[in-house]
Amino acid sequence: MKALVGTVVDWQGVRDSTAVIIDGSVIRDVVPAGSMGQYDVDEVYGGRGYLILPGLVNAHTHVAMAKFRGLGEDLPMEKWLGDVIWPAELEWTREEIHRWALIGMAEALSNGSTTVNDHYFFADEIANATLELGIRAFVGQTVMDSVDFPIAEPGEGFRFFKRWEGEEELVKPVLAPHATNTVSLELMKEIAEFAGEKNALVHVHLSQSRGEVLEVKRRYGLSPVEYLGKAGALGENLIGVHGIYLGDDEVRLYSKSGATLVHCSLSMAKLEGRIAPIIELVEGGANIALGNDSPNPVGLMDLFTEMRFAAVLNKVWRRRTDVAPAREVFRWATLGGARALKLRAGLIRPGYLADLVLVNARKPQFLPGEDVYSHLVYSARGSDVELVMVNGEPVYKNGIFMKIGKTLEELWEEVL
Ligand SMILES: [Zn+2]
């Protein structure tokens, strides 16, 4: 058995001098460090000054977009997507997607994400890259039919799902319609029906531009959330992303449905100069998760950074300092994501998945240590992560990706 020793921090509380005992892929027990001797432990990580966190759940990513970092800066969403990103994406080859997905995913993993929920083209290559690194991944093949985009052909979304369904413990296929304006109501109905039969997750961009809202209204006389409802997609298997133009009625409808809203505040602040009505969604009872979105426009696949921006931008957006407190933002990044993906993770408890992160907090920014949630949200960086464990296996340790025996620098050499 393995053990992590240090201060255990999950959304429910903080326990000093604690050992997390890991047996196979799950947490066997959480005990005072002094009682660790009762278990047959042969590998111990951490110690005094270390924090043990549930793995961060990166609930919306496009990791391969690491190739586009810095392209089309400071453009609004529709111009960024239509004039810069889509033309670049039409040039993708399978081999290139694999290389860039590997480095984008490695970046997220090294910064403490134990799970990614990725939405992209050539999804087999995204899934293969995750297996190489040993990260947990939910992967969807992006599809659309209202835009002529050969690499997003609708049939491939279903075929990808069937190829990966039940194949790998760490890779779960999901359905990934692109957005409410790029997928026809007919196709969205087909996807919702398929997802219903398979009890599969549906991961979709929702209300991410004003143009999207106007287009759905023009075509169907519906708001994006009403459109999802009409398609039969609105419910607890739905993971909607962004939601920055949701109206009040949509917030109510969405919150009641059991769906998750993935908040990517940095990405939306950069692309649209606004963020989602997260506080209203929380008040309505919606589940909130956090995602980095993609290296373009965000710049860094680091959920610690995302937590910091979520905490600050919600305060600015609402012009109130009492919203998005650090502990709640930490919950979104851990338990919120786990709940969205139906993972028994996000808390450090016996029986939960051993998807864990060890943070070396023996640094000035973690002093005095009275409010650990504040330090994690406002002071921590991904580079403070020393070890990442997925399914009970150390997959990133002291700068090395254990399954491939390479460092980030070596991956950097290979991608160029
Ligand atoms: Zn996205």
Short mmCIF file of N, CA and C and ligand atoms in Angstrom, two decimals, residues 60-62 65 77 80 119-120 178 203-205 208 241-242 264 267-268 271 292-294 296-297, ligand 1:
data_model
loop_
_atom_site.label_atom_id
_atom_site.label_comp_id
_atom_site.label_asym_id
_atom_site.label_seq_id
_atom_site.Cartn_x
_atom_site.Cartn_y
_atom_site.Cartn_z
N HIS A 60 -13.42 21.27 -18.56
CA HIS A 60 -13.57 21.65 -19.98
C HIS A 60 -12.20 22.01 -20.53
N THR A 61 -11.72 21.19 -21.47
CA THR A 61 -10.42 21.49 -22.09
C THR A 61 -10.46 21.20 -23.59
N HIS A 62 -9.49 21.82 -24.27
CA HIS A 62 -9.14 21.47 -25.66
C HIS A 62 -7.61 21.44 -25.63
N MET A 65 -5.04 22.43 -28.44
CA MET A 65 -4.94 23.83 -28.86
C MET A 65 -3.70 24.52 -28.29
N MET A 77 -14.85 36.71 -29.50
CA MET A 77 -15.08 35.29 -29.73
C MET A 77 -15.37 34.91 -31.18
N TRP A 80 -12.41 35.55 -33.45
CA TRP A 80 -11.33 34.66 -33.03
C TRP A 80 -11.57 33.25 -33.59
N HIS A 119 -12.78 18.13 -25.35
CA HIS A 119 -13.76 18.27 -26.43
C HIS A 119 -12.95 18.63 -27.68
N TYR A 120 -12.74 17.66 -28.59
CA TYR A 120 -11.92 18.04 -29.75
C TYR A 120 -12.04 17.05 -30.91
N HIS A 178 -20.77 20.53 -30.71
CA HIS A 178 -19.95 21.72 -30.54
C HIS A 178 -20.63 22.82 -29.72
N HIS A 203 -21.42 16.92 -23.52
CA HIS A 203 -20.54 18.06 -23.20
C HIS A 203 -20.67 19.08 -24.34
N VAL A 204 -21.22 20.25 -24.03
CA VAL A 204 -21.53 21.20 -25.12
C VAL A 204 -21.23 22.64 -24.71
N HIS A 205 -20.74 23.43 -25.68
CA HIS A 205 -20.61 24.88 -25.45
C HIS A 205 -22.00 25.48 -25.47
N GLN A 208 -22.18 31.00 -25.54
CA GLN A 208 -20.82 31.55 -25.39
C GLN A 208 -20.61 32.82 -26.21
N VAL A 241 -21.02 24.48 -21.08
CA VAL A 241 -19.79 25.24 -20.83
C VAL A 241 -19.98 26.71 -21.20
N HIS A 242 -19.57 27.58 -20.34
CA HIS A 242 -19.54 29.04 -20.48
C HIS A 242 -20.83 29.70 -20.01
N CYS A 264 -15.40 28.94 -17.03
CA CYS A 264 -14.03 29.15 -17.51
C CYS A 264 -13.85 30.66 -17.56
N SER A 267 -10.98 32.49 -19.77
CA SER A 267 -11.21 32.38 -21.20
C SER A 267 -12.31 33.35 -21.67
N MET A 268 -13.41 33.39 -20.94
CA MET A 268 -14.52 34.25 -21.34
C MET A 268 -14.22 35.72 -21.11
N LEU A 271 -12.12 36.56 -24.15
CA LEU A 271 -12.76 36.51 -25.47
C LEU A 271 -14.02 37.37 -25.58
N ASN A 292 -10.12 24.93 -17.64
CA ASN A 292 -9.15 25.87 -18.22
C ASN A 292 -9.54 26.30 -19.62
N ASP A 293 -10.49 25.55 -20.25
CA ASP A 293 -10.79 25.75 -21.66
C ASP A 293 -9.52 25.39 -22.43
N SER A 294 -8.91 26.30 -23.17
CA SER A 294 -7.76 25.83 -23.96
C SER A 294 -6.57 26.76 -23.77
N ASN A 296 -5.08 28.37 -25.82
CA ASN A 296 -5.48 29.61 -26.49
C ASN A 296 -6.98 29.72 -26.28
N PRO A 297 -7.50 30.72 -25.60
CA PRO A 297 -6.87 31.99 -25.24
C PRO A 297 -6.25 32.07 -23.84
ZN ZN B 1 -14.29 25.34 -25.26
#
